[in-house]
Amino acid sequence: MQLYSSQLTQHLQQHGLAPIVCVFGDAPLLVDESVQQLRRFARQQGIDERQRLLQDAQLDWSILHTASANLSLFSTQRLLELELPEGKPGREGGEALRSYAEQPSQDQILVIIGPKLKQEQQKAKWFQQLSKVATMVSANNPERQQLPRFIQQRAQRYQLQLDPSAVQLLADWYEGNLLALDQELQKLALSELPPPVTAALITSHSEDQSRFNVFALQEAILAADLDQALHKLQRLFEGDVEPAILNWALQREWTLVFSLQQALAAGQSFSAAAKQQRLWRSQEPAYRQFVQRMDASAMQVAGQLLSRLEYAFKGDSGDHYPTLVTQLVALYCRPQQLQQLPL
């Protein structure tokens, strides 16, 4: 049975846990929430024992069939979670999953967790066999046209009333980053702003709290206002911004500019390319200038800085993370001064 993550709660209440449940998706927030729902429901059904497996080179696939034999004296069923980091179990793993799907254990619930699968992965024999017997949960990022409805539903969960302008603003800011969106909605719910919350209230609230989020930084970058961008970046560092969110925002700008440049090189008009990238019409003039000022040399250096940012964030290099971020922001704003940057 195929269903969306938003349908999982109702499905469990009506049909219970299937012997096999697969959760695949490109939205970490929705994947995690789906798994948490499965765990809670399992506990409510008296399944207190849980084991988690991660697919790697050392995984013994026979454990799918033998794990239930190791149940404790006080357990009759176990929740066995299997994470496939790349959605590719390999030949041995694929055969093990196909075999297990043909005869699932009665003593355990198998939950398979992985990323969004490509078409060729969905055509694999192991996936086809799982699809016949498993509950298949899709936990993907909503498409742009679906995002406003998703935001309204999440806001209702936190008893937060948003007007259309606020929904549009949040959709523009957080497309592709549901984790940051959810955190922002929780903060707004605790802020005691008068309902319905408008876009103007969200913006003024951030300013009143003297906190500049990554989207204010993006606005300064789009305006090529280096002084404001560096000021807002400093406030982000003072506020202990999550590096993962900052990296995402800076990478998003590079990817967007690169995609626009590629479309223009292929003969598309800027308006058509902007529409394809789901830019608001009001954003087009700023992005047109951004694309024009970032030539091939600047894009190459920006790409190198983004790679170094990832390593610095993970502690795998000797680079100073704030310095790299500052260099990248300066490059985005004033690429003509590229040769002056100590890269």
XYZ file of C-alpha atoms in Angstrom:
343
model
C 0.000 0.000 0.000
C 1.331 3.432 -0.994
C 0.704 6.476 1.208
C 2.139 9.861 2.109
C 3.757 10.525 5.477
C 0.814 12.783 6.384
C -1.518 9.788 6.036
C 0.488 7.458 8.262
C -1.251 8.179 11.570
C -4.727 7.533 10.184
C -3.491 4.448 8.344
C -2.032 2.944 11.529
C -5.245 3.597 13.440
C -7.315 1.888 10.760
C -5.028 -0.938 9.628
C -2.312 -1.348 12.267
C 1.310 -2.250 11.558
C 2.081 -4.271 8.449
C 4.832 -6.921 8.758
C 7.036 -4.639 6.629
C 6.966 -0.845 6.451
C 9.206 1.137 4.081
C 9.885 4.846 4.632
C 11.674 6.459 1.702
C 12.058 10.181 1.091
C 14.255 13.231 0.577
C 12.846 15.202 3.537
C 14.752 14.213 6.727
C 12.098 15.854 8.913
C 9.282 13.751 7.430
C 11.357 10.565 7.404
C 12.219 11.007 11.081
C 8.636 11.867 12.064
C 7.334 8.806 10.230
C 9.794 6.543 12.016
C 8.889 8.139 15.361
C 5.197 7.512 14.665
C 5.914 3.859 13.918
C 7.879 3.518 17.161
C 5.110 5.115 19.243
C 2.428 2.958 17.675
C 4.546 -0.166 18.198
C 4.933 0.674 21.900
C 1.180 1.175 22.177
C 0.775 -2.344 20.775
C 3.130 -3.727 23.412
C 6.204 -3.945 21.166
C 8.865 -2.541 23.464
C 11.929 -4.207 21.980
C 13.670 -2.402 19.114
C 16.842 -3.052 17.140
C 18.379 -0.789 14.500
C 20.650 -1.921 11.677
C 22.686 0.211 9.297
C 23.644 -1.158 5.906
C 27.411 -1.169 5.540
C 30.096 -3.551 4.323
C 29.968 -5.527 7.615
C 26.214 -6.098 7.722
C 25.259 -9.785 7.900
C 22.010 -9.902 5.944
C 21.017 -13.196 7.535
C 20.109 -11.193 10.632
C 16.803 -10.344 8.939
C 15.738 -13.932 9.540
C 17.642 -14.642 12.769
C 16.926 -11.475 14.765
C 13.543 -12.742 15.931
C 15.190 -15.839 17.400
C 17.014 -13.598 19.878
C 13.930 -12.047 21.445
C 14.059 -11.525 25.180
C 11.932 -13.737 27.439
C 9.414 -10.941 27.937
C 8.943 -9.980 24.269
C 6.746 -11.575 21.644
C 7.593 -9.137 18.848
C 10.400 -6.778 17.958
C 10.674 -3.658 15.835
C 13.655 -4.161 13.518
C 14.784 -0.983 11.732
C 17.053 -1.255 8.706
C 18.566 1.924 7.256
C 19.707 1.913 3.626
C 21.730 5.174 3.404
C 21.824 5.179 -0.410
C 18.786 3.018 -1.128
C 21.051 0.421 -2.736
C 21.207 -2.867 -0.789
C 23.490 -4.489 -3.359
C 23.149 -7.973 -4.797
C 23.316 -9.843 -1.486
C 21.101 -7.354 0.313
C 18.617 -7.207 -2.528
C 18.277 -10.985 -2.521
C 17.891 -11.020 1.272
C 15.140 -8.381 1.144
C 13.355 -10.138 -1.706
C 13.485 -13.450 0.169
C 12.291 -11.844 3.410
C 9.394 -10.113 1.607
C 8.229 -13.484 0.312
C 7.973 -14.836 3.863
C 8.058 -12.100 6.531
C 8.719 -13.110 10.123
C 5.713 -13.207 12.437
C 7.888 -12.206 15.392
C 9.059 -8.820 14.172
C 8.036 -5.707 12.263
C 10.666 -4.735 9.709
C 10.975 -0.993 9.052
C 13.179 -0.119 6.076
C 14.405 3.495 5.939
C 16.096 5.197 3.023
C 16.320 8.216 0.683
C 14.042 8.980 -2.210
C 14.541 6.214 -4.759
C 15.205 6.769 -8.440
C 13.111 5.083 -11.108
C 15.738 2.410 -11.779
C 15.904 1.576 -8.064
C 12.123 1.179 -7.944
C 12.339 -1.309 -10.804
C 14.726 -3.580 -8.859
C 13.377 -7.022 -7.923
C 13.823 -6.415 -4.180
C 11.758 -3.224 -4.306
C 9.095 -4.750 -6.516
C 8.679 -7.657 -4.090
C 8.532 -5.320 -1.089
C 5.890 -3.201 -2.832
C 3.563 -6.215 -2.965
C 3.484 -6.772 0.805
C 4.800 -3.656 2.555
C 3.264 -0.361 3.559
C 5.226 2.133 1.451
C 5.480 5.583 3.050
C 6.568 8.502 0.858
C 8.369 11.186 2.900
C 9.431 13.654 0.207
C 9.659 17.422 0.212
C 6.364 18.852 -1.074
C 6.388 20.453 -4.511
C 6.290 24.245 -4.598
C 2.574 24.357 -5.360
C 1.899 22.013 -2.413
C 4.123 23.856 0.050
C 1.604 26.541 1.193
C -0.902 23.859 2.175
C 1.844 21.960 3.985
C 2.813 25.111 5.905
C -0.781 25.736 6.943
C -1.107 22.162 8.200
C 2.126 22.421 10.199
C 1.038 25.775 11.620
C -2.254 24.270 12.796
C -0.302 21.598 14.615
C 1.264 24.376 16.727
C -2.027 26.313 17.002
C -0.517 29.072 14.878
C -2.751 31.130 12.595
C -1.036 32.481 9.475
C -2.461 34.771 6.828
C -1.688 34.148 3.106
C 1.165 36.680 3.019
C 2.932 34.888 5.866
C 2.465 31.516 4.183
C 3.955 32.830 0.932
C 6.905 34.381 2.758
C 7.684 31.162 4.622
C 7.319 29.125 1.416
C 9.809 31.399 -0.310
C 12.265 31.263 2.587
C 12.132 27.585 3.449
C 11.491 25.682 0.223
C 13.642 22.556 0.344
C 14.442 22.874 4.063
C 11.490 21.563 6.057
C 13.555 21.190 9.216
C 14.286 24.917 9.336
C 10.656 25.645 8.430
C 9.386 23.548 11.322
C 11.775 25.255 13.741
C 10.579 28.678 12.564
C 6.922 27.718 13.005
C 7.602 26.547 16.547
C 9.357 29.838 17.354
C 6.461 31.843 15.919
C 3.973 29.800 17.946
C 5.860 30.728 21.120
C 6.246 34.403 20.187
C 2.687 35.415 21.148
C 2.263 37.499 17.995
C -1.368 38.614 17.436
C -3.261 36.319 15.041
C -3.380 36.054 12.173
C 0.389 36.348 11.786
C 1.316 38.321 8.665
C 4.527 38.517 6.646
C 5.121 41.997 8.037
C 4.772 40.691 11.599
C 7.271 37.897 10.936
C 9.796 40.359 9.504
C 9.321 42.946 12.247
C 9.483 40.275 14.932
C 12.895 39.192 13.689
C 14.063 42.805 13.688
C 12.601 43.523 17.128
C 14.516 40.558 18.500
C 17.684 41.904 16.806
C 18.177 38.520 15.223
C 19.089 38.233 11.585
C 18.236 34.885 10.079
C 19.887 33.372 7.054
C 17.164 34.763 4.812
C 17.959 38.316 5.810
C 21.548 37.496 4.863
C 20.341 36.199 1.495
C 18.457 39.441 0.885
C 21.627 41.456 1.509
C 23.584 39.177 -0.837
C 20.961 39.601 -3.561
C 21.196 43.366 -3.140
C 25.022 43.105 -3.333
C 25.117 45.110 -0.091
C 28.371 43.832 1.377
C 28.280 45.994 4.512
C 24.796 44.800 5.445
C 25.616 41.209 4.526
C 28.689 41.151 6.756
C 26.760 42.840 9.574
C 23.982 40.270 9.373
C 26.502 37.458 9.110
C 28.170 38.668 12.298
C 24.826 38.661 14.101
C 24.219 35.122 12.873
C 27.525 33.988 14.343
C 26.714 35.768 17.611
C 23.403 33.906 17.698
C 25.071 30.505 17.241
C 23.507 29.859 13.845
C 23.332 26.223 12.821
C 26.158 25.703 10.285
C 24.048 23.165 8.396
C 21.340 25.780 7.758
C 23.880 28.447 6.781
C 25.639 26.017 4.423
C 22.300 25.105 2.868
C 21.439 28.761 2.239
C 24.800 29.577 0.639
C 24.765 26.403 -1.460
C 21.204 27.151 -2.557
C 22.272 30.530 -3.951
C 25.151 28.998 -5.913
C 22.925 26.251 -7.326
C 20.236 28.741 -8.295
C 22.640 31.100 -10.046
C 24.329 28.197 -11.837
C 20.982 26.824 -13.024
C 19.946 30.243 -14.338
C 23.268 30.665 -16.137
C 22.948 27.227 -17.732
C 19.427 28.016 -18.921
C 20.531 31.334 -20.429
C 23.452 29.630 -22.180
C 20.957 27.169 -23.673
C 18.972 30.046 -25.194
C 16.184 30.442 -22.650
C 14.928 33.886 -21.712
C 15.634 35.006 -18.175
C 11.927 35.149 -17.343
C 11.416 31.580 -18.521
C 14.471 30.386 -16.609
C 13.331 32.219 -13.471
C 9.878 30.664 -13.730
C 11.447 27.225 -14.114
C 13.434 27.844 -10.925
C 10.218 28.989 -9.176
C 11.419 32.487 -8.430
C 8.890 35.105 -7.445
C 8.471 37.796 -10.096
C 9.601 40.385 -7.543
C 12.895 38.510 -7.155
C 13.764 38.453 -10.860
C 15.580 41.842 -11.084
C 17.879 41.012 -8.142
C 18.699 37.546 -9.450
C 19.268 38.921 -12.947
C 21.984 41.183 -11.506
C 23.353 38.349 -9.353
C 23.710 36.140 -12.437
C 25.414 38.915 -14.366
C 27.994 39.701 -11.697
C 28.968 36.068 -11.052
C 31.121 35.152 -14.053
C 32.631 31.686 -14.646
C 35.733 32.464 -12.572
C 33.684 33.686 -9.615
C 31.400 30.638 -9.794
C 34.389 28.300 -9.831
C 35.924 29.902 -6.744
C 32.531 29.956 -4.994
C 32.156 26.232 -5.669
C 35.587 25.586 -4.179
C 34.709 27.625 -1.092
C 31.476 25.671 -0.639
C 33.408 22.393 -0.725
C 35.863 23.708 1.856
C 32.943 24.863 4.004
C 31.621 21.310 4.196
C 34.985 19.950 5.334
C 35.492 22.801 7.820
C 32.000 22.230 9.258
C 32.767 18.541 9.772
C 36.153 19.328 11.312
C 38.003 17.490 8.551
C 40.232 20.417 7.597
C 42.294 23.142 9.181
C 40.147 25.915 7.676
C 38.439 28.427 9.941
C 34.719 28.079 9.238
C 33.653 31.731 9.895
C 36.476 32.995 7.679
C 35.378 30.804 4.770
C 31.763 31.913 5.132
C 32.846 35.569 5.189
C 34.932 35.089 2.041
C 32.024 33.442 0.235
C 29.563 36.173 1.230
C 32.038 38.839 0.081
C 32.491 36.976 -3.200
C 28.739 36.807 -3.788
C 28.404 40.552 -3.194
C 31.543 41.840 -4.944
C 33.034 39.250 -7.278
C 34.896 42.013 -9.127
C 37.200 42.193 -6.093
C 37.879 38.457 -6.307
C 41.612 38.878 -6.657
C 41.737 40.685 -3.309
C 40.349 37.723 -1.351
C 42.916 35.608 0.542
C 41.535 32.291 -0.753
